[in-house]
Amino acid sequence: MSIIEGTVDLTKDLDRPVDAVFAAWSREEAQRAWSDPGEGWELSFDQFQFAVGETDICRFGPAGGQQYINENRYLEIEPGKRIVYSTSLSSDGRLTFAVTFEETDSGTRMRLIEQGLYFDGQDDVEGHRSGWESMLGALGKYLHGGRP
């Protein structure tokens, strides 16, 4: 078995207030709208419970192809400031995520940090970085009232 460690660290400035950006992470209908994993892929929630100690369960993958099960367990939620959660994927990978929100003169600076272990060449940092960049672009569109 091979294991590759990696970190995705992205910062995105959004010209929307912190409360709007935080709400896009904390509401199921908002996440369904902006967290589309990409063309030809599907995403659904079996469970969405945005509270410390609770877990979301999400399934995603290419239509008709291998589906991944993503479980997010919320470790810390500080409204308008930070969301810390750990994630486990059905591929036996363990990821830890943190999302921070900072008010700026023009809106919000959001920072996403993912620390991961990628097993047996099934995944890698660049694939996760690309996926997150796409989803954060969709978040920006969502926050401006558009469909991602």
Tab-separated table of C-alpha atoms in Angstrom:
chain	number	residue	atom	x	y	z
A	1	MET	CA	0.000	0.000	0.000
A	2	SER	CA	1.266	3.476	-0.854
A	3	ILE	CA	0.253	6.615	1.013
A	4	ILE	CA	0.787	10.149	-0.201
A	5	GLU	CA	0.285	13.048	2.204
A	6	GLY	CA	-0.785	16.424	0.951
A	7	THR	CA	-2.390	19.729	1.781
A	8	VAL	CA	-4.770	21.861	-0.237
A	9	ASP	CA	-4.696	25.468	1.022
A	10	LEU	CA	-6.902	27.872	-0.947
A	11	THR	CA	-7.903	31.463	-0.222
A	12	LYS	CA	-10.783	33.077	-2.098
A	13	ASP	CA	-11.968	36.669	-1.788
A	14	LEU	CA	-15.722	36.959	-2.264
A	15	ASP	CA	-17.515	40.291	-2.569
A	16	ARG	CA	-20.358	39.161	-0.301
A	17	PRO	CA	-20.817	39.629	3.467
A	18	VAL	CA	-19.465	36.985	5.863
A	19	ASP	CA	-22.994	35.978	6.940
A	20	ALA	CA	-23.959	35.150	3.338
A	21	VAL	CA	-20.814	33.087	2.732
A	22	PHE	CA	-21.173	31.260	6.055
A	23	ALA	CA	-24.846	30.511	5.278
A	24	ALA	CA	-23.806	28.945	1.961
A	25	TRP	CA	-21.801	26.384	3.964
A	26	SER	CA	-24.321	25.850	6.767
A	27	ARG	CA	-27.557	25.180	4.827
A	28	GLU	CA	-28.242	21.958	2.942
A	29	GLU	CA	-30.138	23.600	0.069
A	30	ALA	CA	-27.271	26.046	-0.432
A	31	GLN	CA	-24.654	23.269	-0.473
A	32	ARG	CA	-26.757	21.298	-2.964
A	33	ALA	CA	-26.770	24.373	-5.222
A	34	TRP	CA	-23.052	25.190	-5.204
A	35	SER	CA	-21.141	22.015	-4.312
A	36	ASP	CA	-21.667	20.353	-7.676
A	37	PRO	CA	-18.594	18.127	-8.151
A	38	GLY	CA	-18.411	18.686	-11.914
A	39	GLU	CA	-19.943	17.964	-15.278
A	40	GLY	CA	-21.265	14.423	-15.498
A	41	TRP	CA	-21.055	13.913	-11.737
A	42	GLU	CA	-23.908	13.567	-9.250
A	43	LEU	CA	-24.161	14.617	-5.608
A	44	SER	CA	-26.785	13.862	-2.949
A	45	PHE	CA	-27.067	14.054	0.829
A	46	ASP	CA	-28.278	11.077	2.869
A	47	GLN	CA	-28.090	13.271	5.971
A	48	PHE	CA	-27.283	16.947	6.624
A	49	GLN	CA	-26.851	17.976	10.269
A	50	PHE	CA	-24.823	21.165	10.608
A	51	ALA	CA	-24.053	21.135	14.342
A	52	VAL	CA	-21.015	20.347	16.492
A	53	GLY	CA	-20.782	16.584	17.040
A	54	GLU	CA	-23.161	15.827	14.164
A	55	THR	CA	-22.416	14.290	10.773
A	56	ASP	CA	-23.362	14.930	7.161
A	57	ILE	CA	-23.370	12.003	4.758
A	58	CYS	CA	-22.971	12.836	1.077
A	59	ARG	CA	-22.690	10.583	-1.963
A	60	PHE	CA	-21.036	11.748	-5.163
A	61	GLY	CA	-19.411	10.395	-8.279
A	62	PRO	CA	-19.749	10.178	-12.038
A	63	ALA	CA	-23.273	9.408	-13.240
A	64	GLY	CA	-23.559	5.635	-13.549
A	65	GLY	CA	-20.039	5.156	-12.159
A	66	GLN	CA	-18.311	4.571	-8.851
A	67	GLN	CA	-19.960	6.481	-6.024
A	68	TYR	CA	-18.009	7.882	-3.084
A	69	ILE	CA	-19.444	8.253	0.409
A	70	ASN	CA	-18.230	11.364	2.190
A	71	GLU	CA	-18.934	11.773	5.919
A	72	ASN	CA	-18.299	15.185	7.506
A	73	ARG	CA	-18.228	15.284	11.304
A	74	TYR	CA	-18.386	18.832	12.674
A	75	LEU	CA	-15.745	19.472	15.336
A	76	GLU	CA	-16.121	23.228	15.801
A	77	ILE	CA	-18.539	25.805	14.434
A	78	GLU	CA	-18.057	29.473	15.219
A	79	PRO	CA	-20.742	31.317	13.201
A	80	GLY	CA	-19.265	33.808	10.790
A	81	LYS	CA	-15.713	32.822	11.743
A	82	ARG	CA	-14.837	29.148	11.303
A	83	ILE	CA	-16.054	25.638	10.495
A	84	VAL	CA	-13.750	22.742	11.417
A	85	TYR	CA	-14.714	19.257	10.369
A	86	SER	CA	-13.123	15.900	9.689
A	87	THR	CA	-14.022	13.869	6.661
A	88	SER	CA	-13.751	10.209	5.861
A	89	LEU	CA	-14.222	8.893	2.342
A	90	SER	CA	-15.412	5.428	1.380
A	91	SER	CA	-11.979	4.811	-0.156
A	92	ASP	CA	-10.613	4.574	3.400
A	93	GLY	CA	-8.929	7.995	3.120
A	94	ARG	CA	-8.962	10.379	6.042
A	95	LEU	CA	-9.099	14.097	5.428
A	96	THR	CA	-9.335	17.001	7.813
A	97	PHE	CA	-10.825	20.280	6.659
A	98	ALA	CA	-11.051	23.758	8.093
A	99	VAL	CA	-12.862	26.688	6.523
A	100	THR	CA	-12.327	30.174	7.928
A	101	PHE	CA	-14.201	33.410	7.193
A	102	GLU	CA	-12.759	36.914	7.616
A	103	GLU	CA	-14.573	40.164	6.967
A	104	THR	CA	-12.773	42.483	4.528
A	105	ASP	CA	-13.563	45.966	3.227
A	106	SER	CA	-15.078	44.443	0.089
A	107	GLY	CA	-16.772	41.356	1.589
A	108	THR	CA	-15.287	38.089	2.845
A	109	ARG	CA	-11.940	36.335	2.680
A	110	MET	CA	-12.544	32.610	2.939
A	111	ARG	CA	-9.727	30.114	3.459
A	112	LEU	CA	-10.123	26.367	3.005
A	113	ILE	CA	-7.480	23.958	4.295
A	114	GLU	CA	-7.602	20.221	3.597
A	115	GLN	CA	-4.971	17.852	4.948
A	116	GLY	CA	-5.196	14.444	3.364
A	117	LEU	CA	-3.808	10.967	3.067
A	118	TYR	CA	-4.303	9.538	-0.410
A	119	PHE	CA	-4.081	5.744	-0.660
A	120	ASP	CA	-2.756	3.550	-3.486
A	121	GLY	CA	-2.785	6.227	-6.173
A	122	GLN	CA	-6.596	6.491	-6.081
A	123	ASP	CA	-6.502	10.197	-5.335
A	124	ASP	CA	-4.054	13.083	-5.031
A	125	VAL	CA	-3.647	16.666	-3.877
A	126	GLU	CA	-3.964	18.153	-7.369
A	127	GLY	CA	-7.263	16.371	-8.018
A	128	HIS	CA	-8.662	17.689	-4.737
A	129	ARG	CA	-7.287	21.193	-5.382
A	130	SER	CA	-8.906	21.222	-8.835
A	131	GLY	CA	-12.205	19.981	-7.431
A	132	TRP	CA	-12.242	22.587	-4.666
A	133	GLU	CA	-11.304	25.398	-7.064
A	134	SER	CA	-14.249	24.411	-9.273
A	135	MET	CA	-16.655	24.247	-6.325
A	136	LEU	CA	-15.459	27.573	-4.891
A	137	GLY	CA	-16.012	29.140	-8.309
A	138	ALA	CA	-19.556	27.740	-8.194
A	139	LEU	CA	-19.954	29.170	-4.667
A	140	GLY	CA	-19.111	32.630	-6.030
A	141	LYS	CA	-21.803	32.267	-8.718
A	142	TYR	CA	-24.317	30.975	-6.158
A	143	LEU	CA	-23.693	33.964	-3.885
A	144	HIS	CA	-24.538	36.308	-6.764
A	145	GLY	CA	-27.884	34.608	-7.382
A	146	GLY	CA	-26.731	32.565	-10.349
A	147	ARG	CA	-26.828	28.846	-10.847
A	148	PRO	CA	-23.354	27.318	-10.698
